[in-house]
PDB file of C-alpha atoms and ligand atoms in Angstrom:
ATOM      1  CA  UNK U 722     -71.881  21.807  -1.370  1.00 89.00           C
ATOM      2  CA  UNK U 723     -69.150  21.665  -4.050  1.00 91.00           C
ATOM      3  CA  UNK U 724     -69.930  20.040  -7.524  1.00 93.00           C
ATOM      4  CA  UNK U 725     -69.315  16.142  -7.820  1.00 97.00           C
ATOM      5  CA  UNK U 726     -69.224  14.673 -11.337  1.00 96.00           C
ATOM      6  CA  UNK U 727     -69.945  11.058  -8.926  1.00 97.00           C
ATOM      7  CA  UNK U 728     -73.328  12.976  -7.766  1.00 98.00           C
ATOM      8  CA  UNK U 729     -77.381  13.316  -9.274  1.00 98.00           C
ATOM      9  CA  UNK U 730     -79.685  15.421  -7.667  1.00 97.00           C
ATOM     10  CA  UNK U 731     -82.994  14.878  -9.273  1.00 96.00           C
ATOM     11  CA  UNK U 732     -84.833  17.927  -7.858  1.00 92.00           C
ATOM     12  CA  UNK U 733     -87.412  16.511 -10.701  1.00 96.00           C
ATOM     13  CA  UNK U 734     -91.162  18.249  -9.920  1.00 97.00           C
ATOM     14  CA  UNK U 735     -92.495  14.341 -10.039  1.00 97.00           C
ATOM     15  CA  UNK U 736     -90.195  13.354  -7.031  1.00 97.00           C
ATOM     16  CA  UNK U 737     -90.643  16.435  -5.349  1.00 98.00           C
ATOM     17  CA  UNK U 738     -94.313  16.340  -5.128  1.00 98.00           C
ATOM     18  CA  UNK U 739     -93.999  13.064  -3.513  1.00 98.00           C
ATOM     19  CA  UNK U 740     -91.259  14.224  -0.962  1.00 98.00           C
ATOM     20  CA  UNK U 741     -93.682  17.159  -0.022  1.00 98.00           C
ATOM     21  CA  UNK U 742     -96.179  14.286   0.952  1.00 98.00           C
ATOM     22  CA  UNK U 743     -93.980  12.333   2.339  1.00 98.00           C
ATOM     23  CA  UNK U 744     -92.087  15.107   4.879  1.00 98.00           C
ATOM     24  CA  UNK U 745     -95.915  15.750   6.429  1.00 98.00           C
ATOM     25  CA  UNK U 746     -95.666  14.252  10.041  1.00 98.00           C
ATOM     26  CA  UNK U 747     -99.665  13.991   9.166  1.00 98.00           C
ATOM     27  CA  UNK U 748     -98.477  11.197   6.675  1.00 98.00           C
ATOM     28  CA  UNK U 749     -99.463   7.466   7.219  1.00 98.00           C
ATOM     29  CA  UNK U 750     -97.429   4.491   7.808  1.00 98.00           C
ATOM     30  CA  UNK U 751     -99.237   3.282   4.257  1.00 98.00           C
ATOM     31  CA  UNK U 752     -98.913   5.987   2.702  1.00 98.00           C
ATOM     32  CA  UNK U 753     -95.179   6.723   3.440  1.00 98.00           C
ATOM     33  CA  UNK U 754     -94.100   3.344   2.435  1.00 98.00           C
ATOM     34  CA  UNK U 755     -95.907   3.894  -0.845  1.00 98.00           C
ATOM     35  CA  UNK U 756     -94.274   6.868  -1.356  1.00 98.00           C
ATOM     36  CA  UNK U 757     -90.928   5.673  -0.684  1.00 98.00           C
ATOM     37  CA  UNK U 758     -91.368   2.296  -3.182  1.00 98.00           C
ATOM     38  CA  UNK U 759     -92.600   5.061  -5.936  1.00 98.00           C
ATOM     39  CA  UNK U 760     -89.819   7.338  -5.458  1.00 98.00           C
ATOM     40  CA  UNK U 761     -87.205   4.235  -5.705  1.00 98.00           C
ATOM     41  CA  UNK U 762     -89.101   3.314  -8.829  1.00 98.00           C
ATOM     42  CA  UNK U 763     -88.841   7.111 -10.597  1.00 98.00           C
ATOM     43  CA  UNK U 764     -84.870   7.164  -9.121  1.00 98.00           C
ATOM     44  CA  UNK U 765     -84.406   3.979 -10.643  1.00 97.00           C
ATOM     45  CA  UNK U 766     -85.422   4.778 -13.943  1.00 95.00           C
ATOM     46  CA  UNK U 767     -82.879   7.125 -14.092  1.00 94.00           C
ATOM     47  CA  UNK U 768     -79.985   5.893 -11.892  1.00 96.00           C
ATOM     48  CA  UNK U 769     -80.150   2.628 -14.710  1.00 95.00           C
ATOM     49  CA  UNK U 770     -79.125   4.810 -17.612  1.00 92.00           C
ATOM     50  CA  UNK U 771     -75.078   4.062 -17.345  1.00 92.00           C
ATOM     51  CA  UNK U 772     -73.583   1.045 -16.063  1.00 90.00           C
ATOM     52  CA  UNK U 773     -76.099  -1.704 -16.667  1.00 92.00           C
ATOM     53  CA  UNK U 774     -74.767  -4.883 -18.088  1.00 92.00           C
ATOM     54  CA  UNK U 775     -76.811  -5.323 -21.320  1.00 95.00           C
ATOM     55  CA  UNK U 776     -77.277  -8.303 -23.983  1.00 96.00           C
ATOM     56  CA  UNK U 777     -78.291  -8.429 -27.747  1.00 98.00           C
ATOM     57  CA  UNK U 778     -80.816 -10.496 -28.690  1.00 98.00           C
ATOM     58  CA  UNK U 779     -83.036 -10.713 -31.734  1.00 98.00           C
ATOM     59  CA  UNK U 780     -86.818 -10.406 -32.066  1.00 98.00           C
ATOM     60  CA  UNK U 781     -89.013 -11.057 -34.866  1.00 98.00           C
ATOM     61  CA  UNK U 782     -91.789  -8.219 -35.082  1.00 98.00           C
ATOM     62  CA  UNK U 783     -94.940  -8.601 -37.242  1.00 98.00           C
ATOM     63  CA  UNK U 784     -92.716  -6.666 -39.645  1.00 98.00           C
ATOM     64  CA  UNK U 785     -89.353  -7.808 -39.416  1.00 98.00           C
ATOM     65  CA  UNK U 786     -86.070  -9.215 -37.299  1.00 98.00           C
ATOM     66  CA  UNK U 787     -84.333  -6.726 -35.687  1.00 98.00           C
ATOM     67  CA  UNK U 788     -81.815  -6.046 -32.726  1.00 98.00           C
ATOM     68  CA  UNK U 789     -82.608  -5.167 -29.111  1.00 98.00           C
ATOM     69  CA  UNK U 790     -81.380  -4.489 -26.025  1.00 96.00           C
ATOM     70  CA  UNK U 791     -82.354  -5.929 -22.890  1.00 95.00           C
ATOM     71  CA  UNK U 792     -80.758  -6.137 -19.447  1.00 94.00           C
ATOM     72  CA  UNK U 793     -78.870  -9.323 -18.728  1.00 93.00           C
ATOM     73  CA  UNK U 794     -80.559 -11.610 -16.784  1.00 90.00           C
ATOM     74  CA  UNK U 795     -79.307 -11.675 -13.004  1.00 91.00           C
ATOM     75  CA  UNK U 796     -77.262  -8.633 -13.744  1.00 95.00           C
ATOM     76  CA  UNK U 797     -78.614  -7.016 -10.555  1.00 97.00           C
ATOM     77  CA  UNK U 798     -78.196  -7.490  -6.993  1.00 98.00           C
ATOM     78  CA  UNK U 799     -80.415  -4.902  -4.460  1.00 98.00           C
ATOM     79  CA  UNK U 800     -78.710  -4.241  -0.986  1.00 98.00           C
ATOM     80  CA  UNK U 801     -80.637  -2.525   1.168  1.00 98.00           C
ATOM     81  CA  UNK U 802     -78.988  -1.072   4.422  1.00 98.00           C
ATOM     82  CA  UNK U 803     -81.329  -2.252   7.265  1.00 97.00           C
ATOM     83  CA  UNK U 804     -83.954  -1.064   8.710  1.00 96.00           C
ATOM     84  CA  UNK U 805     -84.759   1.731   6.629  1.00 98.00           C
ATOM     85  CA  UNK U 806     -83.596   0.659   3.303  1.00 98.00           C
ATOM     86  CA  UNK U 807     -85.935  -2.621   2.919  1.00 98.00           C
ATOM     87  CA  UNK U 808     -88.746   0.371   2.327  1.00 98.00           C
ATOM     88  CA  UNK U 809     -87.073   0.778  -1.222  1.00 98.00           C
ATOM     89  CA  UNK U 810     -86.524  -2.964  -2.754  1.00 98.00           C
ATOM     90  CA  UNK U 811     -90.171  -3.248  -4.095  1.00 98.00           C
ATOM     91  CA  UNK U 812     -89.393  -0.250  -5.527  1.00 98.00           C
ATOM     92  CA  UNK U 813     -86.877  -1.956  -7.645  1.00 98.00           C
ATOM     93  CA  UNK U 814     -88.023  -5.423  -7.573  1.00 97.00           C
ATOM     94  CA  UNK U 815     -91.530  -3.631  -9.653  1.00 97.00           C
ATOM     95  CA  UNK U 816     -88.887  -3.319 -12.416  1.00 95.00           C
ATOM     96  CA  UNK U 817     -86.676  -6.113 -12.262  1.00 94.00           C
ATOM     97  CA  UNK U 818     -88.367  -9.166  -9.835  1.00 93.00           C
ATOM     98  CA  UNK U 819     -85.766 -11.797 -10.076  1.00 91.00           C
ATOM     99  CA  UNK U 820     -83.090  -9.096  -8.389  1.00 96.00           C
ATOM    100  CA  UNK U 821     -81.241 -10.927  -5.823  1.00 97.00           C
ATOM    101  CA  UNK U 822     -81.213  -9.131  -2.389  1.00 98.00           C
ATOM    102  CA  UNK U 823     -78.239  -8.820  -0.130  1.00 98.00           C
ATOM    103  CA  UNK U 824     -78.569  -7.504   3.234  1.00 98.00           C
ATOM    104  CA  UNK U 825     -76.606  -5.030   5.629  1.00 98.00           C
ATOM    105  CA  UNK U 826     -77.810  -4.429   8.455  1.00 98.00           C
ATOM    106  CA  UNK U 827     -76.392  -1.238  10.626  1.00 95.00           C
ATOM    107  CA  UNK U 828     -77.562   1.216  13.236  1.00 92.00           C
ATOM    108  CA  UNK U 829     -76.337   4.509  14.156  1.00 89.00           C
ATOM    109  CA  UNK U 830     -74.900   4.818  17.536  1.00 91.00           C
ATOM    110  CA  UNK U 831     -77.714   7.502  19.172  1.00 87.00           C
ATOM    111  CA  UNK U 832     -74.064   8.763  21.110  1.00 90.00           C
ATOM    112  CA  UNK U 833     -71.172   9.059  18.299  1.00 93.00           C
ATOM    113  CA  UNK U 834     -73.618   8.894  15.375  1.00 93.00           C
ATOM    114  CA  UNK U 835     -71.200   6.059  14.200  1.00 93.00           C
ATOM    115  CA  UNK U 836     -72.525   3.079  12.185  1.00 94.00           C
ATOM    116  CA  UNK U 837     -72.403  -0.432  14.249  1.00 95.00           C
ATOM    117  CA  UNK U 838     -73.056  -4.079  12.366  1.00 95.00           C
ATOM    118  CA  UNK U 839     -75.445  -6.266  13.213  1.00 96.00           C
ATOM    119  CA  UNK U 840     -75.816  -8.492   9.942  1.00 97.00           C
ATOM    120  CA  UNK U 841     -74.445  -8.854   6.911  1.00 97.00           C
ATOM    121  CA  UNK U 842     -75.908 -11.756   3.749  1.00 98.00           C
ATOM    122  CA  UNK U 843     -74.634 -11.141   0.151  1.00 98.00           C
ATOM    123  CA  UNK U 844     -76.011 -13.075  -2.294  1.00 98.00           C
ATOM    124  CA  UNK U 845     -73.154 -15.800  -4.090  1.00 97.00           C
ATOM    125  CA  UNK U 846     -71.462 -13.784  -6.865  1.00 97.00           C
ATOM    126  CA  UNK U 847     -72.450 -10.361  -6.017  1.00 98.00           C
ATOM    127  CA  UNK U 848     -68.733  -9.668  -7.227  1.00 98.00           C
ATOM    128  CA  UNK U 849     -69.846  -9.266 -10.647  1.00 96.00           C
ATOM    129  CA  UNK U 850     -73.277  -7.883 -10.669  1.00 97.00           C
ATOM    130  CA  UNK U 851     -74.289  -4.213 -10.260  1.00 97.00           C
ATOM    131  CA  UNK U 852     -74.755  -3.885  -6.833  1.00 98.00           C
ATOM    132  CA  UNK U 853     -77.772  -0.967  -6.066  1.00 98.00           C
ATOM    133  CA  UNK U 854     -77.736  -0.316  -2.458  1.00 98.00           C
ATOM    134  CA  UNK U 855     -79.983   2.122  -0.771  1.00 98.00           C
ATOM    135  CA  UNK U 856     -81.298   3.613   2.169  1.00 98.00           C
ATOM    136  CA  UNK U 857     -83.884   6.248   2.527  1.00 98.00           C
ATOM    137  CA  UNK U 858     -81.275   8.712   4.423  1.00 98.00           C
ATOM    138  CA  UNK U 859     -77.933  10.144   3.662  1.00 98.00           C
ATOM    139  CA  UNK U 860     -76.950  12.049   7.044  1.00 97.00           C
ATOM    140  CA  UNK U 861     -73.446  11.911   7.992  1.00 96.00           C
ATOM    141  CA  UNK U 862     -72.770   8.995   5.479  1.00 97.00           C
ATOM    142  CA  UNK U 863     -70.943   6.872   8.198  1.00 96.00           C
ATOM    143  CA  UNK U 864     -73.732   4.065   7.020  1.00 97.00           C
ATOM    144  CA  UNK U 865     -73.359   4.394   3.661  1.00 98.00           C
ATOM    145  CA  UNK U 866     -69.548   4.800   3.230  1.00 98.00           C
ATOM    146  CA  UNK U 867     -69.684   1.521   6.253  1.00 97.00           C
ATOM    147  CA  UNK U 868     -71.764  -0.497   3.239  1.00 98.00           C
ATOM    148  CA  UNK U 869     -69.584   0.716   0.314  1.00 98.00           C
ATOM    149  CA  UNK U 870     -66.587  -0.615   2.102  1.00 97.00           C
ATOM    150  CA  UNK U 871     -68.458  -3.808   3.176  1.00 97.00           C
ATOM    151  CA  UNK U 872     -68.935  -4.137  -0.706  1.00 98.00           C
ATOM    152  CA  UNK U 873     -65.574  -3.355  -1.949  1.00 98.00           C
ATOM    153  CA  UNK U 874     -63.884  -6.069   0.411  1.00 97.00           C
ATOM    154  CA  UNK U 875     -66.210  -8.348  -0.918  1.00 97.00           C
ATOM    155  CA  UNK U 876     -64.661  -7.606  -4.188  1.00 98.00           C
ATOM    156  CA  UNK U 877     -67.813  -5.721  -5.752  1.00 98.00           C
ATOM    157  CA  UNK U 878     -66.687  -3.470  -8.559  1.00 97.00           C
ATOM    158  CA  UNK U 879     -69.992  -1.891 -10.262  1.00 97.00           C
ATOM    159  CA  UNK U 880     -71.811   0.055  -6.975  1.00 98.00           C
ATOM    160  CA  UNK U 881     -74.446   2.658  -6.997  1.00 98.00           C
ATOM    161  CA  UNK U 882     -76.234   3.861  -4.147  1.00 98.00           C
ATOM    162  CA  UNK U 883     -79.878   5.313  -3.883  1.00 98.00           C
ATOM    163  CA  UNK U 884     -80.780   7.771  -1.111  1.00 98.00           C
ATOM    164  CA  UNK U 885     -84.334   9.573  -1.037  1.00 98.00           C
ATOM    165  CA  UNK U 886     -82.508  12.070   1.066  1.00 98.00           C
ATOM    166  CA  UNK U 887     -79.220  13.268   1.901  1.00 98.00           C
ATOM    167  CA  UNK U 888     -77.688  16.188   4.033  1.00 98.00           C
ATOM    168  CA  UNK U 889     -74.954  18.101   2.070  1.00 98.00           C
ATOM    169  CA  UNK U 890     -72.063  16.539   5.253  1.00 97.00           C
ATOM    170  CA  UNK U 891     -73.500  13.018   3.843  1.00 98.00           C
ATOM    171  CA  UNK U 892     -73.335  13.366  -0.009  1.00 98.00           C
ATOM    172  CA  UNK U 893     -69.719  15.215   0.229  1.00 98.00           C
ATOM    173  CA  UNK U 894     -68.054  12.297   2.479  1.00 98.00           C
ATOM    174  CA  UNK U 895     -69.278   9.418   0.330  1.00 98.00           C
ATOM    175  CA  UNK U 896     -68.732  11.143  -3.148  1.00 98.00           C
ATOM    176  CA  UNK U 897     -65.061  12.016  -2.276  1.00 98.00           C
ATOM    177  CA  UNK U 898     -64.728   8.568   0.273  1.00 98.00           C
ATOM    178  CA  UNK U 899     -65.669   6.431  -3.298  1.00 98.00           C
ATOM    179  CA  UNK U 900     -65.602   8.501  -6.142  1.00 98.00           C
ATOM    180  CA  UNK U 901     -65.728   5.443  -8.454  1.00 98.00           C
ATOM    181  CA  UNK U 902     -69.643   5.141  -6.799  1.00 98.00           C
ATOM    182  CA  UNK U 903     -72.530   7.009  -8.565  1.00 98.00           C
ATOM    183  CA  UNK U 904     -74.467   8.259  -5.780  1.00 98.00           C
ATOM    184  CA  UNK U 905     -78.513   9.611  -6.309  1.00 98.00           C
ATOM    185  CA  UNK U 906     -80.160  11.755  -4.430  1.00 98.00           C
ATOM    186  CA  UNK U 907     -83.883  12.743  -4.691  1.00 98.00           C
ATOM    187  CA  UNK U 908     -83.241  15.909  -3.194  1.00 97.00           C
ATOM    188  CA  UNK U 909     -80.900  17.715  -1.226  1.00 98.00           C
ATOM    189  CA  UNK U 910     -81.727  19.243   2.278  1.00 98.00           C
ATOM    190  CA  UNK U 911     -80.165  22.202   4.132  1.00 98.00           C
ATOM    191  CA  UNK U 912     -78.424  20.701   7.176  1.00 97.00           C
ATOM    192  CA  UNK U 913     -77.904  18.327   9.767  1.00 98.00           C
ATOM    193  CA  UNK U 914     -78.755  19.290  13.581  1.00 97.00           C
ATOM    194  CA  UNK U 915     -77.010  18.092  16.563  1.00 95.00           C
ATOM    195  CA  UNK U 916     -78.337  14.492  16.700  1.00 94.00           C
ATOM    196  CA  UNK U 917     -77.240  13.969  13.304  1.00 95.00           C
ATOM    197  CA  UNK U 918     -81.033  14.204  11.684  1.00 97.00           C
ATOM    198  CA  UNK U 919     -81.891  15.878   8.336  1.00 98.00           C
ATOM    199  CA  UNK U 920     -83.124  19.286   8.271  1.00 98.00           C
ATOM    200  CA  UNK U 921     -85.863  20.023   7.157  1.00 98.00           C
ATOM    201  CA  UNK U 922     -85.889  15.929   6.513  1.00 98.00           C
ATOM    202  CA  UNK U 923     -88.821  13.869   7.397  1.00 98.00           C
ATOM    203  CA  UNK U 924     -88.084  12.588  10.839  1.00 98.00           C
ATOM    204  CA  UNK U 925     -86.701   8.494  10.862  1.00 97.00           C
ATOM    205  CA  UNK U 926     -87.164   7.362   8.120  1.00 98.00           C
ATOM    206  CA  UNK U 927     -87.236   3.844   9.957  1.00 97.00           C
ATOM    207  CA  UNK U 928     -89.752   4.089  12.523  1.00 97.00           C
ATOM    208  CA  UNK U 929     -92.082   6.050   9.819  1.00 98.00           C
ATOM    209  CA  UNK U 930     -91.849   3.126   7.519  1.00 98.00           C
ATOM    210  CA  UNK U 931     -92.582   0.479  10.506  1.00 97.00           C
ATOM    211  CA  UNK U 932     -94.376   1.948  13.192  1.00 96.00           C
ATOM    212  CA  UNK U 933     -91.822   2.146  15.858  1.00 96.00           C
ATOM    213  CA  UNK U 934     -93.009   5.183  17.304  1.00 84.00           C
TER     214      UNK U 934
HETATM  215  C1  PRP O1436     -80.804   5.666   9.532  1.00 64.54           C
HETATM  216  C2  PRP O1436     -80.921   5.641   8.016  1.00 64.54           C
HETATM  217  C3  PRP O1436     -79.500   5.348   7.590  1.00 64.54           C
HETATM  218  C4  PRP O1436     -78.707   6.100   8.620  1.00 64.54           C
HETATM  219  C5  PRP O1436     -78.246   7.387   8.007  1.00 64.54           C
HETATM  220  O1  PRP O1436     -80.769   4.394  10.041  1.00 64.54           O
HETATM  221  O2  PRP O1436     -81.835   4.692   7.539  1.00 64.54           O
HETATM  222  O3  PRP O1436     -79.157   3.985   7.603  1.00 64.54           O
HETATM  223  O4  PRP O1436     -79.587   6.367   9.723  1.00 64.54           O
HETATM  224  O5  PRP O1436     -77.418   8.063   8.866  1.00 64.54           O
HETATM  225  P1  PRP O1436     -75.858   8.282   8.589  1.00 64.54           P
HETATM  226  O6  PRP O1436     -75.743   8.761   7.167  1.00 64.54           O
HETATM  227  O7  PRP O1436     -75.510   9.336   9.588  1.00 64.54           O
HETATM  228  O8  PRP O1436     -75.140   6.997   8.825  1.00 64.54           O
HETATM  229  P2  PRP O1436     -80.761   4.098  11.614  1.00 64.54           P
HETATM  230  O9  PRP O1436     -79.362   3.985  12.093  1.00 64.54           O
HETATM  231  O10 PRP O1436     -81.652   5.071  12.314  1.00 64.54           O
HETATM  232  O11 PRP O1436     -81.359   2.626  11.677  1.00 64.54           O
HETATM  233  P3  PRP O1436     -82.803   2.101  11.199  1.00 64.54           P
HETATM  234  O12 PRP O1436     -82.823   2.101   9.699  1.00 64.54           O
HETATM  235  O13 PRP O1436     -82.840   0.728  11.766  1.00 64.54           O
HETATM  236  O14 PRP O1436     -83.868   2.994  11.784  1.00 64.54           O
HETATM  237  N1  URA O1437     -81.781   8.722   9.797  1.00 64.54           N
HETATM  238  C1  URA O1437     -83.085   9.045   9.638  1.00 64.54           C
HETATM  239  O1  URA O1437     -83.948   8.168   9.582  1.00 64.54           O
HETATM  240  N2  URA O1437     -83.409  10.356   9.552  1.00 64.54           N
HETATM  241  C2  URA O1437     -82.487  11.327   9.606  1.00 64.54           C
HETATM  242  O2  URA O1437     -82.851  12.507   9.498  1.00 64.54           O
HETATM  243  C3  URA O1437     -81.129  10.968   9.771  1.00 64.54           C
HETATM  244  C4  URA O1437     -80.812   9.654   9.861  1.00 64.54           C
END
């Protein structure tokens, strides 16, 4: 895959350990959807570093007043991209609780791999927060580049997006479809195979989080 300056790979040996865990078929339902809210939490730390709207406010140590920074209150609205990406907002919500959540719900057509709507609630204002959306999976990117889009007609300038996983096809359509959105990755598999699924991956991300199979 070219180089995208809109792209982070984290390949980080902290994440990584917990993909390992989490690719085992052998993995629990529990287990996975701990993994996943951890993960989310680690990529968050991270994907928060540039771009959050911040305020000054003063605080009076046992030593003396000084400056700080803290993150603007309601500066951050979470949109997961249903099913899979409701596994991720605790993730978030562990950092910053009073997050609003927006949500968008698509599936994949099992036929033409092509993302279909189902539902669609934004919070009121999400125009002018930082908008995180995420999803567990990054395959074509027909989902993701669908949500972006959503997003952007609804006039939302400041978007990131969070994937656990993505498939080279995936990360290169989105980063050159929106290059003004930062997208993370966890890691970065090999491939996609022809029904669209990650390889190596960790199967559907969906049904492993709820059960459905
Ligand atoms: C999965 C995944 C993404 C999408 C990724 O969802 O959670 O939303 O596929 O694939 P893409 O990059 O090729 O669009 P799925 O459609 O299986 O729905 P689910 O979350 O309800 O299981
Ligand atoms: N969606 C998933 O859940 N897994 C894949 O490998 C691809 C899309």
């Amino acid at each position: 895959m070219k180089d995208f300056n809109n792209v982070t790979i984290f390949n980080h040996p902290l994440i990584n350990h917990k993909i390992a865990i989490l690719r085992n078929e052998n993995t629990s339902m529990k287990e996975f959807r701990e993994l996943i809210e951890e993960i989310t939490t680690l990529m968050t730390f991270e994907c928060l570093r540039e771009g959050v709207p911040t305020v000054d406010v003063e605080v009076q140590t046992p030593l003396e007043l000084c400056t700080q920074q803290m993150v603007k209150d309601n500066a951050i609205v979470i949109v997961p991209i249903l099913r899979a990406g409701l596994g991720m907002v605790n993730g978030i919500h562990v950092l910053f609780p009073s997050a609003r959540v927006g949500h968008i719900g698509l599936y994949r057509d099992e036929e033409t791999l092509e993302p279909m709507e189902y539902y669609c609630k934004l919070p009121k204002g999400i125009e002018e927060k930082l908008v995180l959306v995420v999803d567990p999976m990054l395959a074509t990117g027909g989902s993701a580049c669908d949500a972006i889009e959503k997003l952007k007609q609804r006039g939302c300038k400041n978007i990131k997006f969070m994937a656990v996983i993505g498939a080279p096809e995936g990360v290169s359509r989105v980063a050159e479809a929106h290059p003004d959105v930062h997208i993370f990755v966890s890691t970065l598999d090999r491939c996609l195979n022809e029904h669209g699924y990650i390889l190596p991956g960790l199967g559907d991300a969906g049904d492993r989080l709820f059960g459905t199979k």
